[in-house]
Amino acid sequence: SNKDENDPGIYIYIYLEKIDNLIDFYDKVIDEINRGIREYAGNSKFSQILTSGATIKNAIESFKDRIRQVSISGVGSVTINSTSKWDSYINKLNNLQTEFLKIILALKKERVILGFDEVPEAIINLLKRERGEEEVIIWLEHFRKIRHHEDAGNSIKMILFGSVNMKLTLEKIKQSQLVNDRYCIEIKSLNSSEAKQLFWQLQETVKLDIDNSFKPQLDQFLDKMFTFCSPWSIQNFIDIIQKNSPSKINMDTLKNAYLNLFDIMGGIRYYNERLDKYYKDSANTARTFLKYIVEQHIDHNLKTIEDKNLFKWANKTLNLDRSKYISIIDILVMDCLIERESTGYILLNTVERNFW
């Protein structure tokens, strides 16, 4: 970590979510690098960066000046209609990418880890803009060039992550090849056995007061209520119990903690709020889809809801044509609210099923 002075690397977290263009991206990134250097200035490995000369400081100031010059010229801050203005913009972006790499190399560390959070969100936001798809492709090319630059060697590592499915986001614009040279980690749902294992591992860490006589009931509760779930559901469940539990944990403790999962920041509340935030016109229709899918799972014991049957229902009940139907399905799949399963769809997560 950054606090471990024996660790030869430095780690910089960059939260993106919404960027208007690539000028905005580089502006945010350099601010976060600057902030990280200042935050850990007392740590020897960061103080070495600051005291080894003015190289890094001058490089950052030069970079900020170049960004300001681009903004003042209007390139990147206004709609670019003409080919000549667009070409000029691309040249300026390429110059920024080159200078950005120089800054990273000037840190002179064995390992520099850059973590870019909510990259799919940022891509989706860029795609809404005129020529947004072209800018996304340029952005991903910049990532690739930095990763493969001969001077970078193995010192620069870039982690692109986010709550929305990166793979599906790129497939939608047919650009998954721009990141497929890297290892992709997809966090799958835990089954009930894995959920129980994680619960008891975390319980050992936080030392919850659980009577041995109550453990079989607790296991039954986990089996039923966390048949499939995300690791965060178990982590949050334990956290809520720890904060609110009485001297002895009982069934009421478990039920109250489970209901609180529906209203904590992140998790299901986050997904629900995303529908209103990003898909205002389609949010209620998407919720209707989710409720229907869950109903088919639970009331009719269907493992998979076939695409043809789901469309037939949507057409009859919601009067949706095929195009509108696909747009709703895209929302649900892209946001990981449902998964494709053979020729249909499935909502595995038990906690999410109970919420909807």
GROMACS .gro file of C-alpha atoms in nm:
model
  356
    1SER     CA    1   0.000   0.000   0.000
    2ASN     CA    2   0.101   0.367  -0.016
    3LYS     CA    3   0.157   0.363   0.362
    4ASP     CA    4   0.395   0.068   0.343
    5GLU     CA    5   0.738   0.219   0.291
    6ASN     CA    6   0.883  -0.123   0.207
    7ASP     CA    7   0.641  -0.158  -0.085
    8PRO     CA    8   0.823  -0.034  -0.397
    9GLY     CA    9   0.502   0.070  -0.572
   10ILE     CA   10   0.259   0.357  -0.549
   11TYR     CA   11  -0.115   0.332  -0.597
   12ILE     CA   12  -0.344   0.603  -0.731
   13TYR     CA   13  -0.724   0.574  -0.733
   14ILE     CA   14  -0.915   0.785  -0.986
   15TYR     CA   15  -1.295   0.808  -0.968
   16LEU     CA   16  -1.443   0.899  -1.307
   17GLU     CA   17  -1.814   0.818  -1.350
   18LYS     CA   18  -1.890   1.127  -1.558
   19ILE     CA   19  -1.649   1.293  -1.797
   20ASP     CA   20  -1.751   1.528  -2.076
   21ASN     CA   21  -1.453   1.461  -2.304
   22LEU     CA   22  -1.094   1.341  -2.290
   23ILE     CA   23  -0.965   1.683  -2.188
   24ASP     CA   24  -1.185   1.643  -1.881
   25PHE     CA   25  -1.045   1.292  -1.827
   26TYR     CA   26  -0.681   1.401  -1.830
   27ASP     CA   27  -0.764   1.699  -1.609
   28LYS     CA   28  -0.921   1.471  -1.345
   29VAL     CA   29  -0.640   1.216  -1.364
   30ILE     CA   30  -0.362   1.466  -1.314
   31ASP     CA   31  -0.552   1.624  -1.023
   32GLU     CA   32  -0.577   1.282  -0.855
   33ILE     CA   33  -0.208   1.209  -0.910
   34ASN     CA   34  -0.122   1.549  -0.763
   35ARG     CA   35  -0.356   1.487  -0.468
   36GLY     CA   36  -0.203   1.143  -0.404
   37ILE     CA   37   0.150   1.283  -0.402
   38ARG     CA   38   0.048   1.560  -0.159
   39GLU     CA   39  -0.153   1.324   0.065
   40TYR     CA   40   0.140   1.088   0.118
   41ALA     CA   41   0.412   1.355   0.111
   42GLY     CA   42   0.531   1.246   0.458
   43ASN     CA   43   0.589   0.891   0.340
   44SER     CA   44   0.948   0.832   0.232
   45LYS     CA   45   0.866   0.682  -0.106
   46PHE     CA   46   0.653   0.984  -0.195
   47SER     CA   47   0.891   1.238  -0.043
   48GLN     CA   48   1.162   1.094  -0.268
   49ILE     CA   49   0.945   1.189  -0.564
   50LEU     CA   50   0.907   1.544  -0.434
   51THR     CA   51   1.270   1.596  -0.331
   52SER     CA   52   1.440   1.429  -0.626
   53GLY     CA   53   1.424   1.756  -0.819
   54ALA     CA   54   1.161   1.964  -0.991
   55THR     CA   55   1.104   1.713  -1.272
   56ILE     CA   56   0.768   1.578  -1.160
   57LYS     CA   57   0.639   1.912  -1.034
   58ASN     CA   58   0.733   2.090  -1.357
   59ALA     CA   59   0.584   1.809  -1.565
   60ILE     CA   60   0.252   1.833  -1.381
   61GLU     CA   61   0.243   2.213  -1.409
   62SER     CA   62   0.324   2.193  -1.778
   63PHE     CA   63   0.050   1.937  -1.825
   64LYS     CA   64  -0.206   2.156  -1.647
   65ASP     CA   65  -0.103   2.453  -1.859
   66ARG     CA   66  -0.152   2.254  -2.178
   67ILE     CA   67  -0.501   2.149  -2.063
   68ARG     CA   68  -0.587   2.512  -1.989
   69GLN     CA   69  -0.463   2.618  -2.332
   70VAL     CA   70  -0.679   2.356  -2.500
   71SER     CA   71  -0.984   2.469  -2.299
   72ILE     CA   72  -0.920   2.836  -2.372
   73SER     CA   73  -0.893   2.763  -2.744
   74GLY     CA   74  -1.239   2.607  -2.728
   75VAL     CA   75  -1.131   2.269  -2.859
   76GLY     CA   76  -1.299   1.997  -2.658
   77SER     CA   77  -1.538   2.236  -2.484
   78VAL     CA   78  -1.763   2.299  -2.783
   79THR     CA   79  -1.923   2.084  -3.049
   80ILE     CA   80  -1.661   2.000  -3.309
   81ASN     CA   81  -1.822   2.006  -3.651
   82SER     CA   82  -1.544   2.061  -3.902
   83THR     CA   83  -1.289   1.795  -3.992
   84SER     CA   84  -0.999   2.035  -3.939
   85LYS     CA   85  -1.110   2.119  -3.584
   86TRP     CA   86  -1.159   1.751  -3.505
   87ASP     CA   87  -0.812   1.665  -3.639
   88SER     CA   88  -0.666   1.947  -3.432
   89TYR     CA   89  -0.846   1.812  -3.125
   90ILE     CA   90  -0.709   1.460  -3.185
   91ASN     CA   91  -0.355   1.595  -3.217
   92LYS     CA   92  -0.390   1.782  -2.888
   93LEU     CA   93  -0.523   1.466  -2.720
   94ASN     CA   94  -0.228   1.263  -2.850
   95ASN     CA   95   0.010   1.525  -2.713
   96LEU     CA   96  -0.164   1.503  -2.374
   97GLN     CA   97  -0.132   1.124  -2.376
   98THR     CA   98   0.242   1.151  -2.450
   99GLU     CA   99   0.296   1.405  -2.171
  100PHE     CA  100   0.086   1.201  -1.930
  101LEU     CA  101   0.308   0.897  -1.988
  102LYS     CA  102   0.616   1.112  -1.920
  103ILE     CA  103   0.469   1.210  -1.583
  104ILE     CA  104   0.407   0.847  -1.486
  105LEU     CA  105   0.760   0.748  -1.592
  106ALA     CA  106   0.903   1.047  -1.402
  107LEU     CA  107   0.770   0.894  -1.077
  108LYS     CA  108   1.058   0.644  -1.118
  109LYS     CA  109   0.895   0.364  -0.924
  110GLU     CA  110   0.920  -0.009  -0.978
  111ARG     CA  111   0.543  -0.023  -0.996
  112VAL     CA  112   0.276   0.242  -1.055
  113ILE     CA  113  -0.082   0.116  -1.022
  114LEU     CA  114  -0.352   0.341  -1.164
  115GLY     CA  115  -0.705   0.237  -1.072
  116PHE     CA  116  -0.977   0.397  -1.285
  117ASP     CA  117  -1.318   0.350  -1.124
  118GLU     CA  118  -1.652   0.363  -1.308
  119VAL     CA  119  -1.494   0.346  -1.655
  120PRO     CA  120  -1.808   0.189  -1.811
  121GLU     CA  121  -2.012   0.475  -1.662
  122ALA     CA  122  -1.776   0.727  -1.818
  123ILE     CA  123  -1.796   0.548  -2.154
  124ILE     CA  124  -2.177   0.548  -2.146
  125ASN     CA  125  -2.175   0.921  -2.069
  126LEU     CA  126  -1.931   0.993  -2.354
  127LEU     CA  127  -2.145   0.795  -2.597
  128LYS     CA  128  -2.430   1.039  -2.541
  129ARG     CA  129  -2.223   1.321  -2.689
  130GLU     CA  130  -2.174   1.409  -3.053
  131ARG     CA  131  -1.880   1.205  -3.188
  132GLY     CA  132  -1.874   1.035  -2.850
  133GLU     CA  133  -1.809   0.688  -2.991
  134GLU     CA  134  -1.502   0.816  -3.177
  135GLU     CA  135  -1.375   0.973  -2.856
  136VAL     CA  136  -1.428   0.650  -2.661
  137ILE     CA  137  -1.222   0.458  -2.919
  138ILE     CA  138  -0.943   0.717  -2.895
  139TRP     CA  139  -0.954   0.694  -2.515
  140LEU     CA  140  -0.919   0.315  -2.517
  141GLU     CA  141  -0.636   0.343  -2.770
  142HIS     CA  142  -0.460   0.580  -2.531
  143PHE     CA  143  -0.491   0.323  -2.252
  144ARG     CA  144  -0.348   0.057  -2.481
  145LYS     CA  145  -0.054   0.276  -2.591
  146ILE     CA  146   0.038   0.354  -2.232
  147ARG     CA  147   0.024  -0.014  -2.134
  148HIS     CA  148   0.243  -0.122  -2.425
  149HIS     CA  149   0.492   0.167  -2.437
  150GLU     CA  150   0.848   0.036  -2.452
  151ASP     CA  151   0.965   0.259  -2.167
  152ALA     CA  152   0.685   0.144  -1.938
  153GLY     CA  153   0.796  -0.219  -1.926
  154ASN     CA  154   0.613  -0.391  -1.642
  155SER     CA  155   0.615  -0.087  -1.416
  156ILE     CA  156   0.278   0.061  -1.516
  157LYS     CA  157  -0.038  -0.132  -1.431
  158MET     CA  158  -0.383  -0.001  -1.513
  159ILE     CA  159  -0.701  -0.134  -1.355
  160LEU     CA  160  -1.029  -0.043  -1.523
  161PHE     CA  161  -1.327  -0.129  -1.312
  162GLY     CA  162  -1.684  -0.027  -1.234
  163SER     CA  163  -2.027  -0.146  -1.135
  164VAL     CA  164  -2.153  -0.167  -1.493
  165ASN     CA  165  -2.036  -0.456  -1.709
  166MET     CA  166  -1.725  -0.337  -1.899
  167LYS     CA  167  -1.728  -0.628  -2.143
  168LEU     CA  168  -2.090  -0.569  -2.250
  169THR     CA  169  -2.039  -0.192  -2.266
  170LEU     CA  170  -1.755  -0.236  -2.517
  171GLU     CA  171  -1.930  -0.510  -2.709
  172LYS     CA  172  -2.219  -0.272  -2.767
  173ILE     CA  173  -1.991  -0.044  -2.968
  174LYS     CA  174  -1.792  -0.340  -3.107
  175GLN     CA  175  -1.468  -0.233  -2.939
  176SER     CA  176  -1.394  -0.513  -2.691
  177GLN     CA  177  -1.069  -0.585  -2.878
  178LEU     CA  178  -0.923  -0.263  -2.736
  179VAL     CA  179  -0.901  -0.415  -2.388
  180ASN     CA  180  -0.890  -0.788  -2.460
  181ASP     CA  181  -0.513  -0.795  -2.428
  182ARG     CA  182  -0.558  -0.766  -2.053
  183TYR     CA  183  -0.684  -1.008  -1.790
  184CYS     CA  184  -1.050  -0.959  -1.709
  185ILE     CA  185  -1.194  -1.040  -1.365
  186GLU     CA  186  -1.569  -1.089  -1.351
  187ILE     CA  187  -1.714  -1.119  -1.001
  188LYS     CA  188  -1.975  -1.394  -1.006
  189SER     CA  189  -2.259  -1.457  -0.764
  190LEU     CA  190  -2.187  -1.683  -0.468
  191ASN     CA  191  -2.399  -1.994  -0.428
  192SER     CA  192  -2.546  -2.074  -0.085
  193SER     CA  193  -2.249  -2.291   0.017
  194GLU     CA  194  -2.001  -2.014  -0.074
  195ALA     CA  195  -2.221  -1.751   0.094
  196LYS     CA  196  -2.224  -1.949   0.420
  197GLN     CA  197  -1.851  -2.006   0.401
  198LEU     CA  198  -1.790  -1.631   0.358
  199PHE     CA  199  -2.033  -1.548   0.639
  200TRP     CA  200  -1.854  -1.772   0.890
  201GLN     CA  201  -1.512  -1.652   0.778
  202LEU     CA  202  -1.614  -1.291   0.835
  203GLN     CA  203  -1.784  -1.388   1.160
  204GLU     CA  204  -1.450  -1.523   1.285
  205THR     CA  205  -1.294  -1.186   1.206
  206VAL     CA  206  -1.556  -0.962   1.372
  207LYS     CA  207  -1.636  -1.207   1.657
  208LEU     CA  208  -2.015  -1.191   1.654
  209ASP     CA  209  -2.178  -1.340   1.964
  210ILE     CA  210  -2.364  -1.641   1.823
  211ASP     CA  211  -2.480  -1.929   2.044
  212ASN     CA  212  -2.389  -2.272   1.916
  213SER     CA  213  -2.754  -2.374   1.953
  214PHE     CA  214  -2.857  -2.096   1.711
  215LYS     CA  215  -2.608  -2.182   1.436
  216PRO     CA  216  -2.831  -2.440   1.256
  217GLN     CA  217  -3.113  -2.183   1.231
  218LEU     CA  218  -2.868  -1.924   1.104
  219ASP     CA  219  -2.741  -2.164   0.838
  220GLN     CA  220  -3.099  -2.233   0.727
  221PHE     CA  221  -3.161  -1.859   0.701
  222LEU     CA  222  -2.848  -1.815   0.487
  223ASP     CA  223  -2.950  -2.107   0.264
  224LYS     CA  224  -3.292  -1.959   0.198
  225MET     CA  225  -3.218  -1.587   0.182
  226PHE     CA  226  -2.875  -1.597   0.014
  227THR     CA  227  -2.920  -1.886  -0.231
  228PHE     CA  228  -2.729  -1.675  -0.484
  229CYS     CA  229  -2.581  -1.340  -0.385
  230SER     CA  230  -2.293  -1.101  -0.432
  231PRO     CA  231  -2.002  -1.108  -0.183
  232TRP     CA  232  -2.099  -0.752  -0.086
  233SER     CA  233  -2.440  -0.871   0.032
  234ILE     CA  234  -2.279  -1.100   0.289
  235GLN     CA  235  -2.024  -0.836   0.386
  236ASN     CA  236  -2.296  -0.574   0.436
  237PHE     CA  237  -2.518  -0.825   0.619
  238ILE     CA  238  -2.241  -0.896   0.870
  239ASP     CA  239  -2.167  -0.525   0.903
  240ILE     CA  240  -2.531  -0.441   0.983
  241ILE     CA  241  -2.554  -0.720   1.241
  242GLN     CA  242  -2.231  -0.604   1.404
  243LYS     CA  243  -2.352  -0.245   1.431
  244ASN     CA  244  -2.707  -0.316   1.546
  245SER     CA  245  -2.706  -0.656   1.716
  246PRO     CA  246  -2.816  -0.703   2.079
  247SER     CA  247  -2.611  -0.906   2.323
  248LYS     CA  248  -2.740  -1.226   2.161
  249ILE     CA  249  -2.818  -1.269   1.793
  250ASN     CA  250  -3.160  -1.417   1.717
  251MET     CA  251  -3.394  -1.455   1.420
  252ASP     CA  252  -3.525  -1.097   1.452
  253THR     CA  253  -3.166  -0.974   1.429
  254LEU     CA  254  -3.122  -1.161   1.101
  255LYS     CA  255  -3.453  -1.042   0.952
  256ASN     CA  256  -3.389  -0.677   1.039
  257ALA     CA  257  -3.036  -0.691   0.900
  258TYR     CA  258  -3.165  -0.848   0.578
  259LEU     CA  259  -3.430  -0.578   0.530
  260ASN     CA  260  -3.164  -0.313   0.588
  261LEU     CA  261  -2.975  -0.452   0.287
  262PHE     CA  262  -3.242  -0.291   0.069
  263ASP     CA  263  -3.161   0.059   0.189
  264ILE     CA  264  -2.784   0.084   0.230
  265MET     CA  265  -2.568   0.286  -0.004
  266GLY     CA  266  -2.455   0.064  -0.286
  267GLY     CA  267  -2.609  -0.275  -0.355
  268ILE     CA  268  -2.973  -0.288  -0.461
  269ARG     CA  269  -3.046   0.069  -0.366
  270TYR     CA  270  -2.767   0.175  -0.600
  271TYR     CA  271  -2.911  -0.028  -0.889
  272ASN     CA  272  -3.259   0.107  -0.825
  273GLU     CA  273  -3.138   0.467  -0.815
  274ARG     CA  274  -2.932   0.414  -1.131
  275LEU     CA  275  -3.250   0.340  -1.325
  276ASP     CA  276  -3.384   0.688  -1.245
  277LYS     CA  277  -3.047   0.855  -1.289
  278TYR     CA  278  -2.951   0.714  -1.628
  279TYR     CA  279  -3.270   0.578  -1.782
  280LYS     CA  280  -3.538   0.824  -1.672
  281ASP     CA  281  -3.780   0.754  -1.956
  282SER     CA  282  -3.745   0.377  -1.924
  283ALA     CA  283  -3.693   0.334  -1.548
  284ASN     CA  284  -4.046   0.229  -1.454
  285THR     CA  285  -4.071  -0.006  -1.753
  286ALA     CA  286  -3.742  -0.167  -1.650
  287ARG     CA  287  -3.875  -0.218  -1.296
  288THR     CA  288  -4.191  -0.378  -1.438
  289PHE     CA  289  -3.969  -0.620  -1.633
  290LEU     CA  290  -3.774  -0.708  -1.318
  291LYS     CA  291  -4.087  -0.772  -1.114
  292TYR     CA  292  -4.230  -0.992  -1.388
  293ILE     CA  293  -3.907  -1.192  -1.422
  294VAL     CA  294  -3.891  -1.246  -1.045
  295GLU     CA  295  -4.257  -1.351  -1.045
  296GLN     CA  296  -4.184  -1.613  -1.310
  297HIS     CA  297  -3.887  -1.740  -1.107
  298ILE     CA  298  -4.068  -1.761  -0.774
  299ASP     CA  299  -4.439  -1.814  -0.846
  300HIS     CA  300  -4.399  -2.030  -1.156
  301ASN     CA  301  -4.069  -2.196  -1.064
  302LEU     CA  302  -3.908  -2.108  -1.399
  303LYS     CA  303  -3.528  -2.119  -1.398
  304THR     CA  304  -3.499  -1.922  -1.722
  305ILE     CA  305  -3.749  -1.681  -1.879
  306GLU     CA  306  -3.731  -1.747  -2.251
  307ASP     CA  307  -3.678  -1.444  -2.473
  308LYS     CA  308  -3.977  -1.523  -2.696
  309ASN     CA  309  -4.210  -1.555  -2.396
  310LEU     CA  310  -4.077  -1.239  -2.233
  311PHE     CA  311  -4.127  -1.041  -2.553
  312LYS     CA  312  -4.476  -1.183  -2.596
  313TRP     CA  313  -4.564  -1.063  -2.244
  314ALA     CA  314  -4.403  -0.719  -2.301
  315ASN     CA  315  -4.583  -0.674  -2.632
  316LYS     CA  316  -4.921  -0.771  -2.489
  317THR     CA  317  -4.897  -0.611  -2.145
  318LEU     CA  318  -4.680  -0.306  -2.210
  319ASN     CA  319  -4.744  -0.261  -2.584
  320LEU     CA  320  -4.372  -0.267  -2.664
  321ASP     CA  321  -4.246  -0.336  -3.014
  322ARG     CA  322  -3.930  -0.543  -3.066
  323SER     CA  323  -3.701  -0.237  -3.080
  324LYS     CA  324  -3.825  -0.092  -2.750
  325TYR     CA  325  -3.817  -0.437  -2.591
  326ILE     CA  326  -3.450  -0.482  -2.687
  327SER     CA  327  -3.363  -0.138  -2.549
  328ILE     CA  328  -3.508  -0.236  -2.208
  329ILE     CA  329  -3.330  -0.572  -2.213
  330ASP     CA  330  -3.003  -0.391  -2.296
  331ILE     CA  331  -3.046  -0.169  -1.990
  332LEU     CA  332  -3.106  -0.465  -1.759
  333VAL     CA  333  -2.820  -0.674  -1.899
  334MET     CA  334  -2.569  -0.387  -1.920
  335ASP     CA  335  -2.638  -0.289  -1.559
  336CYS     CA  336  -2.607  -0.651  -1.446
  337LEU     CA  337  -2.966  -0.658  -1.321
  338ILE     CA  338  -3.033  -0.974  -1.523
  339GLU     CA  339  -2.809  -1.222  -1.706
  340ARG     CA  340  -2.840  -1.395  -2.039
  341GLU     CA  341  -2.898  -1.767  -2.002
  342SER     CA  342  -2.909  -1.973  -2.321
  343THR     CA  343  -3.213  -1.836  -2.514
  344GLY     CA  344  -3.354  -1.641  -2.224
  345TYR     CA  345  -3.282  -1.439  -1.912
  346ILE     CA  346  -3.237  -1.505  -1.543
  347LEU     CA  347  -3.216  -1.303  -1.222
  348LEU     CA  348  -3.005  -1.521  -0.995
  349ASN     CA  349  -2.939  -1.293  -0.698
  350THR     CA  350  -3.176  -1.394  -0.416
  351VAL     CA  351  -3.146  -1.062  -0.233
  352GLU     CA  352  -3.235  -0.871  -0.550
  353ARG     CA  353  -3.524  -1.107  -0.620
  354ASN     CA  354  -3.666  -1.038  -0.274
  355PHE     CA  355  -3.623  -0.664  -0.324
  356TRP     CA  356  -3.806  -0.649  -0.656
   0.00000   0.00000   0.00000
